[in-house]
Short mmCIF file of C-alpha atoms in Angstrom, two decimals:
data_model
loop_
_atom_site.label_atom_id
_atom_site.label_comp_id
_atom_site.label_asym_id
_atom_site.label_seq_id
_atom_site.Cartn_x
_atom_site.Cartn_y
_atom_site.Cartn_z
CA ASN A 248 0.00 0.00 0.00
CA ARG A 249 1.33 3.41 -0.90
CA ARG A 250 0.36 6.96 -0.12
CA ASN A 251 1.29 9.69 -2.51
CA ARG A 252 1.54 13.43 -2.42
CA ARG A 253 3.52 16.28 -3.88
CA ILE A 254 4.99 19.55 -2.62
CA LYS A 255 6.96 22.41 -4.05
CA ILE A 256 10.27 23.00 -2.34
CA GLY A 257 11.29 26.59 -2.80
CA LYS A 258 10.55 30.13 -1.73
CA ARG A 259 8.78 33.22 -2.97
CA LYS A 260 10.98 35.41 -5.12
CA PHE A 261 11.99 38.60 -3.26
CA ASN A 262 9.47 37.56 -0.56
CA ARG A 263 6.65 39.05 -2.64
CA GLY A 264 3.71 37.80 -4.60
CA HIS A 265 2.27 34.34 -4.78
CA ARG A 266 4.56 32.57 -7.27
CA ILE A 267 7.04 30.16 -5.73
CA GLU A 268 10.41 29.50 -7.31
CA GLY A 269 11.50 25.94 -6.70
CA VAL A 270 11.08 22.29 -7.59
CA TRP A 271 8.06 20.00 -7.40
CA VAL A 272 8.64 16.80 -5.45
CA PHE A 273 6.35 13.78 -5.71
CA GLY A 274 6.46 11.21 -2.92
CA LEU A 275 5.29 7.68 -2.22
CA VAL A 276 5.33 6.07 1.23
CA GLU A 277 4.67 2.41 1.99
CA ARG A 278 1.95 1.70 4.47
CA THR A 279 4.04 -0.89 6.27
CA PRO A 280 5.88 -0.79 9.60
CA LYS A 281 9.08 0.33 7.80
CA ARG A 282 7.31 3.23 6.02
CA LYS A 283 9.86 3.27 3.18
CA ILE A 284 9.69 6.41 1.09
CA LEU A 285 10.38 7.20 -2.58
CA LEU A 286 10.89 10.81 -3.70
CA PHE A 287 11.07 12.20 -7.23
CA SER A 288 11.71 15.72 -8.49
CA VAL A 289 9.40 16.56 -11.40
CA LYS A 290 9.46 19.53 -13.76
CA LYS A 291 5.68 19.66 -14.09
CA ARG A 292 2.89 18.03 -12.11
CA TYR A 293 1.23 16.54 -15.16
CA LYS A 294 -1.15 13.64 -14.60
CA ASN A 295 0.75 11.40 -17.05
CA THR A 296 4.09 12.11 -15.37
CA LEU A 297 2.77 11.15 -11.94
CA LEU A 298 0.89 8.10 -13.24
CA GLN A 299 4.07 6.86 -14.93
CA LEU A 300 6.01 7.17 -11.66
CA ILE A 301 3.27 5.19 -9.91
CA LYS A 302 3.30 2.49 -12.62
CA ASN A 303 7.10 2.22 -12.40
CA HIS A 304 7.30 1.98 -8.61
CA VAL A 305 4.03 0.58 -7.24
CA ARG A 306 3.03 -3.06 -7.65
CA ASN A 307 -0.19 -3.82 -9.51
CA GLY A 308 -3.02 -4.54 -7.11
CA SER A 309 -1.69 -2.14 -4.46
CA ILE A 310 -3.99 0.22 -2.60
CA ILE A 311 -3.10 3.87 -3.16
CA TYR A 312 -4.24 6.52 -0.70
CA SER A 313 -4.25 10.15 -1.81
CA ASP A 314 -6.08 13.41 -1.54
CA CYS A 315 -8.63 14.39 -4.19
CA TRP A 316 -6.27 16.36 -6.40
CA ARG A 317 -7.56 15.93 -9.97
CA ALA A 318 -4.29 14.59 -11.41
CA TYR A 319 -4.91 11.47 -9.31
CA ASN A 320 -8.38 10.84 -10.76
CA ASN A 321 -7.31 8.04 -13.13
CA ILE A 322 -5.27 6.03 -10.64
CA GLY A 323 -8.27 3.79 -9.95
CA THR A 324 -8.66 2.98 -13.65
CA GLU A 325 -5.17 1.45 -13.64
CA SER A 326 -4.31 -1.77 -11.79
CA TYR A 327 -4.70 -0.17 -8.36
CA LEU A 328 -7.39 0.37 -5.78
CA HIS A 329 -7.49 4.14 -5.25
CA VAL A 330 -8.96 5.47 -2.00
CA THR A 331 -9.11 9.19 -1.28
CA VAL A 332 -9.58 11.76 1.44
CA ASN A 333 -11.09 15.13 0.57
CA HIS A 334 -8.94 17.71 2.38
CA SER A 335 -11.49 20.46 1.82
CA LYS A 336 -13.79 18.52 4.18
CA SER A 337 -11.40 16.79 6.57
CA PHE A 338 -7.88 15.43 6.78
CA ILE A 339 -9.23 11.95 7.56
CA ASN A 340 -11.92 10.12 5.61
CA TYR A 341 -13.93 8.86 8.58
CA ASP A 342 -15.85 6.38 6.41
CA ASN A 343 -12.75 4.31 5.67
CA GLY A 344 -9.96 5.77 7.85
CA VAL A 345 -7.92 7.02 4.89
CA HIS A 346 -5.46 9.86 5.52
CA THR A 347 -2.25 11.19 3.97
CA ASN A 348 -0.59 12.09 7.28
CA THR A 349 2.31 9.67 6.71
CA ILE A 350 3.62 11.47 3.63
CA GLU A 351 2.54 14.90 4.92
CA GLY A 352 4.67 14.36 8.02
CA ASN A 353 7.79 13.97 5.88
CA TRP A 354 7.55 17.20 3.90
CA SER A 355 8.87 19.55 6.59
CA SER A 356 11.82 17.21 7.28
CA ILE A 357 12.59 17.03 3.57
CA LYS A 358 12.46 20.82 3.25
CA MET A 359 14.85 21.20 6.20
CA THR A 360 17.44 18.94 4.53
CA VAL A 361 17.60 21.01 1.34
CA PRO A 362 19.40 24.38 1.66
CA LYS A 363 17.45 27.24 0.10
CA SER A 364 20.25 27.86 -2.39
CA HIS A 365 19.93 24.26 -3.70
CA ARG A 366 16.18 24.15 -4.26
CA LYS A 367 16.64 23.82 -8.00
CA LEU A 368 16.14 20.84 -10.30
CA SER A 369 19.90 20.52 -10.88
CA PHE A 370 20.70 20.13 -7.15
CA ILE A 371 17.73 18.59 -5.42
CA GLY A 372 18.21 14.99 -6.56
CA MET A 373 21.19 14.35 -4.29
CA TYR A 374 19.27 15.66 -1.26
CA LEU A 375 16.26 13.47 -2.04
CA VAL A 376 18.50 10.39 -2.37
CA LYS A 377 20.22 11.21 0.93
CA TYR A 378 16.84 11.60 2.66
CA MET A 379 15.58 8.29 1.23
CA ILE A 380 18.73 6.46 2.35
CA LYS A 381 18.57 7.86 5.87
CA ARG A 382 14.88 7.04 6.11
CA ASN A 383 14.86 3.64 4.38
CA GLU A 384 18.18 2.04 5.27
CA GLU A 385 20.12 1.12 8.37
CA GLY A 386 23.88 1.31 8.73
CA ASP A 387 26.60 3.23 6.95
CA LEU A 388 25.37 6.11 4.75
CA GLY A 389 28.27 5.74 2.28
CA TYR A 390 27.67 2.02 1.74
CA ASN A 391 23.94 2.54 1.28
CA LEU A 392 24.58 5.42 -1.14
CA LEU A 393 26.45 3.00 -3.39
CA LYS A 394 23.44 0.65 -3.35
CA TYR A 395 21.19 3.47 -4.57
CA LEU A 396 23.57 4.64 -7.28
CA VAL A 397 24.36 1.23 -8.78
#
């Protein structure tokens, strides 16, 4: 079972306006005791981009929990059971217990690991890999880094 979500890691330019300079990050977290996480930087949050990441990294037949963002609408038409929570109503779907708190709880930690000067597509990948290794693996960071790069 996986939960998915996305955030933009960045900051407002000159601390004005509403536009945020930065990188979109899409995340998947297992709903298992280990709570392994996968993180991907994406240029655009297109439905097809996110669906392809799901197809590449989530086993057919898995249950996917998400919010009701429209790019996720077709997940249930693939080989997955898609269950949602509508955040405009509540952060927990009380009918079935679905929530996205597991992935939501990671976003602030992820943001803290990426210096503001490196919140660009060209830099962020190494920080996402480092976060995944620290979160998913036990033991020596250098040894585990080699496992991720090979």
